Coordinates of C-alpha atoms and ligand atoms in Angstrom, one line a residue:
M193 CA 115.6 85.1 80.3
K194 CA 119.1 84.0 81.3
K195 CA 121.5 87.0 81.6
T196 CA 124.7 84.9 81.9
E197 CA 125.9 81.5 80.8
I198 CA 126.8 80.5 84.4
E199 CA 124.0 79.3 86.6
L200 CA 124.1 80.9 90.0
F201 CA 123.7 79.1 93.3
G202 CA 124.3 80.1 96.9
L203 CA 123.5 80.1 100.5
I204 CA 120.9 82.5 102.0
G205 CA 120.9 83.2 105.7
Y206 CA 121.8 85.8 108.3
P207 CA 124.7 85.8 109.1
V208 CA 126.5 83.7 106.6
K209 CA 129.9 85.3 106.0
H210 CA 131.8 82.5 107.7
S211 CA 130.2 79.7 105.8
L212 CA 132.3 77.1 104.0
S213 CA 129.6 76.1 101.6
P214 CA 131.0 78.2 98.7
A215 CA 134.3 76.3 99.1
I216 CA 132.7 72.9 98.9
H217 CA 130.3 73.6 96.1
N218 CA 132.7 75.7 93.9
S219 CA 135.3 72.9 94.2
A220 CA 132.7 70.4 92.9
F221 CA 131.6 72.7 90.0
K222 CA 135.2 73.0 89.0
K223 CA 136.2 69.4 89.3
F224 CA 133.1 68.1 87.4
N225 CA 133.3 70.8 84.8
I226 CA 129.8 72.0 85.5
S227 CA 129.1 75.7 84.8
G228 CA 128.0 77.1 88.1
D229 CA 129.0 79.5 90.8
Y230 CA 128.1 79.4 94.4
S231 CA 128.1 82.5 96.6
L232 CA 126.7 83.9 99.8
Y233 CA 123.5 85.9 100.1
E234 CA 123.4 87.5 103.5
K235 CA 119.9 88.9 103.8
K236 CA 118.4 90.6 106.8
P237 CA 114.9 89.5 107.8
E238 CA 113.4 92.7 106.3
E239 CA 115.1 91.9 102.9
L240 CA 113.8 88.4 102.6
E241 CA 110.4 89.0 100.9
S242 CA 111.8 91.2 98.2
F243 CA 114.8 88.8 97.6
F244 CA 112.4 86.0 97.0
K245 CA 110.1 88.1 94.8
G246 CA 113.1 88.9 92.6
L247 CA 114.4 85.3 92.3
D248 CA 112.4 84.5 89.1
D249 CA 114.1 87.3 87.2
S250 CA 117.5 86.4 88.5
D251 CA 120.2 83.9 87.2
I252 CA 119.9 82.0 90.5
Y253 CA 118.8 78.4 90.0
G254 CA 119.2 77.0 93.5
L255 CA 119.9 78.0 97.1
N256 CA 120.8 76.4 100.3
V257 CA 119.0 78.0 103.2
T258 CA 120.3 78.4 106.7
V259 CA 119.5 80.1 110.0
P260 CA 117.2 81.9 110.6
Y261 CA 115.2 81.1 107.4
K262 CA 114.8 77.3 107.1
E263 CA 111.2 77.6 108.3
K264 CA 110.3 81.0 106.8
V265 CA 111.3 79.8 103.3
L266 CA 108.4 77.3 103.3
K267 CA 106.0 80.1 102.3
F268 CA 107.9 80.8 99.1
V269 CA 108.3 77.3 97.8
E270 CA 106.2 74.3 96.7
L271 CA 106.8 70.8 98.1
E272 CA 106.7 67.5 96.3
K273 CA 103.8 65.3 97.6
E274 CA 106.2 63.0 99.5
D275 CA 107.9 65.9 101.1
V276 CA 104.9 67.5 102.8
Y277 CA 106.2 66.2 106.2
L278 CA 108.7 69.1 105.9
K279 CA 105.9 71.4 106.8
I280 CA 105.6 69.6 110.2
I281 CA 109.4 69.6 110.6
Q282 CA 109.4 73.2 109.6
S283 CA 112.7 73.0 107.8
V284 CA 113.8 73.4 104.2
N285 CA 117.5 73.8 103.6
T286 CA 117.5 73.5 99.7
I287 CA 115.4 75.2 97.1
V288 CA 115.7 74.6 93.4
R289 CA 114.1 76.2 90.4
I290 CA 112.5 73.4 88.3
D291 CA 110.4 74.2 85.3
S292 CA 109.8 77.8 86.5
K293 CA 108.6 76.5 89.9
W294 CA 110.6 76.8 93.2
L295 CA 110.7 73.5 95.0
G296 CA 111.8 73.0 98.6
F297 CA 113.8 70.0 100.0
N298 CA 115.7 69.1 103.1
T299 CA 119.1 67.5 102.7
D300 CA 120.1 68.0 106.3
I301 CA 117.9 65.0 107.1
P302 CA 119.6 62.4 104.8
G303 CA 122.9 64.1 105.4
F304 CA 122.7 63.4 109.1
E305 CA 121.2 60.0 108.6
I306 CA 123.9 58.7 106.2
S307 CA 126.7 60.2 108.3
L308 CA 125.3 58.8 111.6
K309 CA 124.7 55.3 110.2
E310 CA 128.3 55.1 108.8
N311 CA 129.4 54.5 112.4
F312 CA 126.3 53.8 114.5
N313 CA 123.1 51.8 114.1
P314 CA 120.4 53.8 116.0
A315 CA 117.6 51.2 115.8
N316 CA 116.3 50.3 119.3
K317 CA 118.9 52.5 121.0
K318 CA 118.3 54.9 123.8
T319 CA 119.2 58.4 122.7
A320 CA 119.8 61.9 124.2
M321 CA 119.9 65.2 122.5
I322 CA 121.2 68.6 123.7
G323 CA 119.7 71.6 121.7
A324 CA 116.3 71.9 120.0
G325 CA 116.8 74.4 117.3
G326 CA 116.6 74.1 113.5
A327 CA 119.1 71.3 113.1
A328 CA 117.8 69.4 116.1
R329 CA 114.4 69.0 114.3
S330 CA 116.1 67.1 111.5
V331 CA 118.1 65.1 114.0
A332 CA 115.0 64.1 116.0
Y333 CA 113.2 63.2 112.8
V334 CA 116.0 60.9 111.7
L335 CA 116.2 59.2 115.1
A336 CA 112.5 58.6 115.3
K337 CA 112.4 57.3 111.7
S338 CA 115.3 55.0 112.4
G339 CA 113.2 53.3 115.2
V340 CA 115.2 54.4 118.3
Q341 CA 113.9 53.1 121.6
E342 CA 113.6 56.6 123.1
I343 CA 114.6 60.2 122.7
C344 CA 115.3 62.5 125.6
I345 CA 115.9 66.1 124.8
F346 CA 117.2 69.2 126.6
D347 CA 117.4 72.8 125.5
I348 CA 117.7 75.9 127.6
D349 CA 114.5 77.0 125.8
K350 CA 111.9 74.5 126.9
I351 CA 109.4 75.7 124.4
R352 CA 111.7 74.6 121.7
S353 CA 112.3 71.1 123.1
K354 CA 108.5 70.7 123.7
S355 CA 107.9 71.7 120.1
I356 CA 110.2 68.9 119.0
V357 CA 108.3 66.5 121.2
S358 CA 105.0 67.6 119.5
M359 CA 106.6 67.3 116.0
V360 CA 107.8 63.8 116.6
K361 CA 104.5 62.7 118.2
E362 CA 102.6 64.0 115.2
L363 CA 104.8 62.0 112.8
F364 CA 105.5 59.0 115.0
P365 CA 102.7 58.7 117.5
N366 CA 104.2 55.7 119.3
M367 CA 107.7 57.1 119.8
K368 CA 108.8 57.5 123.4
I369 CA 110.1 61.1 123.6
S370 CA 110.5 63.5 126.4
A371 CA 111.8 67.1 127.1
V372 CA 113.8 67.4 130.3
D373 CA 114.9 70.4 132.4
S374 CA 118.6 69.8 132.7
I375 CA 121.6 68.0 131.2
E376 CA 121.7 65.8 134.3
A377 CA 118.1 64.7 133.7
L378 CA 119.1 63.4 130.3
N379 CA 120.7 60.5 132.3
I380 CA 123.4 60.0 129.6
K381 CA 124.9 57.1 131.6
E382 CA 121.8 55.1 130.5
K383 CA 121.9 56.2 126.9
D384 CA 123.6 54.7 123.8
L385 CA 123.8 57.9 121.8
L386 CA 124.3 61.5 122.6
V387 CA 123.9 64.2 120.0
N388 CA 125.0 67.8 120.5
A389 CA 122.8 70.1 118.4
T390 CA 123.7 73.3 120.1
P391 CA 126.3 75.8 118.9
V392 CA 128.1 75.4 122.2
G393 CA 131.7 74.3 121.3
L394 CA 132.0 76.5 118.2
N395 CA 134.2 78.9 120.1
K396 CA 137.4 78.1 122.0
E397 CA 136.1 79.8 125.1
D398 CA 132.8 77.8 125.1
P399 CA 132.3 75.5 128.1
C400 CA 131.7 71.8 127.8
L401 CA 128.0 71.2 128.4
V402 CA 128.5 67.7 129.9
K403 CA 130.8 66.5 132.7
K404 CA 133.2 63.6 132.1
G405 CA 131.5 61.6 134.8
M406 CA 128.2 61.7 132.8
L407 CA 129.7 59.8 129.9
H408 CA 130.6 56.2 129.5
K409 CA 132.7 54.0 127.2
D410 CA 129.8 52.4 125.4
L411 CA 128.3 55.7 124.3
F412 CA 128.4 57.1 120.8
V413 CA 128.7 60.9 120.8
Y414 CA 127.8 62.9 117.6
D415 CA 128.6 66.6 117.7
L416 CA 127.0 68.5 114.8
I417 CA 129.9 71.0 115.0
Y418 CA 132.6 70.5 112.4
N419 CA 134.9 73.4 113.1
P420 CA 136.7 72.9 115.4
I421 CA 137.1 69.3 114.3
E422 CA 137.3 68.2 117.9
T423 CA 135.1 70.0 120.4
K424 CA 135.7 69.7 124.2
L425 CA 132.7 67.4 124.2
L426 CA 134.3 65.0 121.7
F427 CA 137.7 65.2 123.5
L428 CA 136.1 64.2 126.8
A429 CA 134.1 61.4 125.2
K430 CA 137.2 60.0 123.6
E431 CA 138.9 60.1 127.1
V432 CA 136.3 57.8 128.5
G433 CA 136.7 55.5 125.5
A434 CA 133.4 56.4 123.7
Q435 CA 133.1 56.4 119.9
V436 CA 132.6 59.9 118.4
S437 CA 131.8 61.8 115.2
N438 CA 131.9 65.4 114.4
G439 CA 129.5 67.2 112.0
L440 CA 131.8 67.0 108.9
G441 CA 130.1 64.0 107.4
M442 CA 126.7 65.7 107.8
L443 CA 128.0 68.9 106.2
L444 CA 129.5 67.0 103.2
Y445 CA 126.5 64.7 102.6
Q446 CA 123.9 67.5 102.8
G447 CA 126.1 69.5 100.5
A448 CA 126.5 66.7 98.0
L449 CA 122.8 65.9 98.0
S450 CA 122.0 69.6 97.4
F451 CA 124.6 69.6 94.6
V452 CA 122.7 66.8 92.9
L453 CA 119.4 68.6 93.3
F454 CA 121.0 71.8 91.9
T455 CA 122.7 70.3 88.9
G456 CA 120.7 67.1 88.1
T457 CA 124.1 65.3 87.8
D458 CA 124.4 61.5 88.0
I459 CA 127.9 61.6 89.5
S460 CA 127.9 59.5 92.6
I461 CA 127.4 61.0 96.0
K462 CA 130.7 59.4 97.1
E463 CA 132.7 61.2 94.3
I464 CA 131.0 64.5 95.1
V465 CA 131.7 64.1 98.8
D466 CA 135.4 63.3 98.1
E467 CA 135.8 66.4 96.0
M468 CA 133.8 68.6 98.5
R469 CA 136.1 67.3 101.3
I470 CA 139.1 68.7 99.3
G471 CA 137.3 72.0 98.9
L472 CA 136.4 72.1 102.6
N473 CA 140.1 71.6 103.6
E474 CA 141.2 74.4 101.3
G475 CA 138.4 76.6 102.7
I476 CA 139.4 75.9 106.3
K477 CA 143.0 76.8 105.5
K478 CA 142.0 80.1 104.0
V479 CA 139.8 80.9 107.1
C480 CA 142.8 80.1 109.4
M481 CA 145.2 82.2 107.3
K482 CA 142.8 85.2 107.6
R483 CA 142.6 84.9 111.5
Ligands
NDP98 P1 119.8 77.0 116.5 O1 120.3 78.3 117.0 O2 118.6 77.0 115.6 O3 119.6 76.0 117.7 C1 120.5 75.8 118.7 C2 119.7 75.5 120.0 O4 120.5 75.2 121.1 C3 118.8 76.7 120.4 O5 117.5 76.3 120.8 C4 119.6 77.2 121.6 O6 118.8 78.0 122.5 C5 120.1 75.9 122.2 N1 121.2 76.1 123.2 C6 122.2 77.1 123.1 N2 123.0 76.9 124.2 C7 122.5 75.9 124.9 C8 122.9 75.3 126.1 N3 123.9 75.7 126.9 N4 122.2 74.2 126.6 C9 121.1 73.8 125.9 N5 120.7 74.3 124.7 C10 121.4 75.4 124.3 O7 121.1 76.4 115.7 P2 121.0 75.2 114.6 O8 120.1 74.1 115.1 O9 120.9 75.7 113.3 O10 122.5 74.6 114.7 C11 123.0 74.0 115.9 C12 124.4 73.6 115.7 O11 124.5 72.6 114.6 C13 125.4 74.7 115.2 O12 126.6 74.5 115.8 C14 125.5 74.5 113.8 O13 126.7 75.0 113.3 C15 125.4 73.0 113.7 N6 125.0 72.5 112.4 C16 125.8 71.6 111.7 C17 125.4 71.1 110.5 C18 126.2 70.2 109.8 O14 126.0 70.0 108.6 N7 127.2 69.6 110.4 C19 124.1 71.5 109.9 C20 123.3 72.4 110.7 C21 123.7 72.9 111.9 P3 118.9 79.6 122.5 O15 118.5 80.0 121.1 O16 118.0 80.0 123.6 O17 120.4 80.0 122.8

């Protein structure tokens, strides 16, 4: 039974305190006059099981899921038939209560795909990725699904990059994909697209993982990081004349697509994204004022 009139939504992860998701979702709830409230649920791994067990009796109707739970959440939700590939990707970032069932979805995948394709057509292109964590699994899936010519991936943890190779091979047996041992071995000079899917660049003191000489003017560089707006990698890429994108588009599209799943609204994704962008800018200002 509902305890309040307002349906609750939120983000579960650990840690999540610095997330801007409440800013983007609450701005959309307000603008579109939908009764909902989005907050943060920071849960330690040992609290996860009991949190999920209590969900049915709560006023929570939908959650976004972030590190380190995108894979763990799979055991608490059902998947639609057409979404069973998410078990192979091991990543669910949105869960929604529908008819007393909890269903799992992944909006990072279409979020990245729409954002990338606004500026770059990946079909038949040679691609390189740095980082093989949770977000990279969605990125690699999008690249393979889009029919890239090859994917070359580097992560300091080779087990993770090999796991992405196996995942892609399982879903797209003919895809040319390899895990390499260093940034140099990515051979970025020969590639059309470089994606940074590591957190390196989030902090001012972070090094730039690539050297300027590795880049070239015909490259498209997509950095999943959105705060700062311009990482050292994107700065260097622009200096050599490459086209670039930060992760803002992915953040906003995945958020808008989750918002549609949460609310069932038929408001267009574009309108939701436009409103979420305003919420994000307000959220960033607040974060900067606190620092
Ligand atoms: P994870 O921690 O799951 O994965 C990051 C991976 O990068 C890890 O395997 C990590 O290895 C590896 N890594 C770290 N440093 C290096 C390095 N120097 N060289 C090579 N590999 C390295 O993070 P996520 O996949 O969840 O997120 C990655 C980034 O994407 C973050 O910055 C996140 O904010 C961003 N993101 C953006 C989204 C958007 O909407 N724009 C959505 C989701 C994520 P190790 O663990 O051993 O350090």
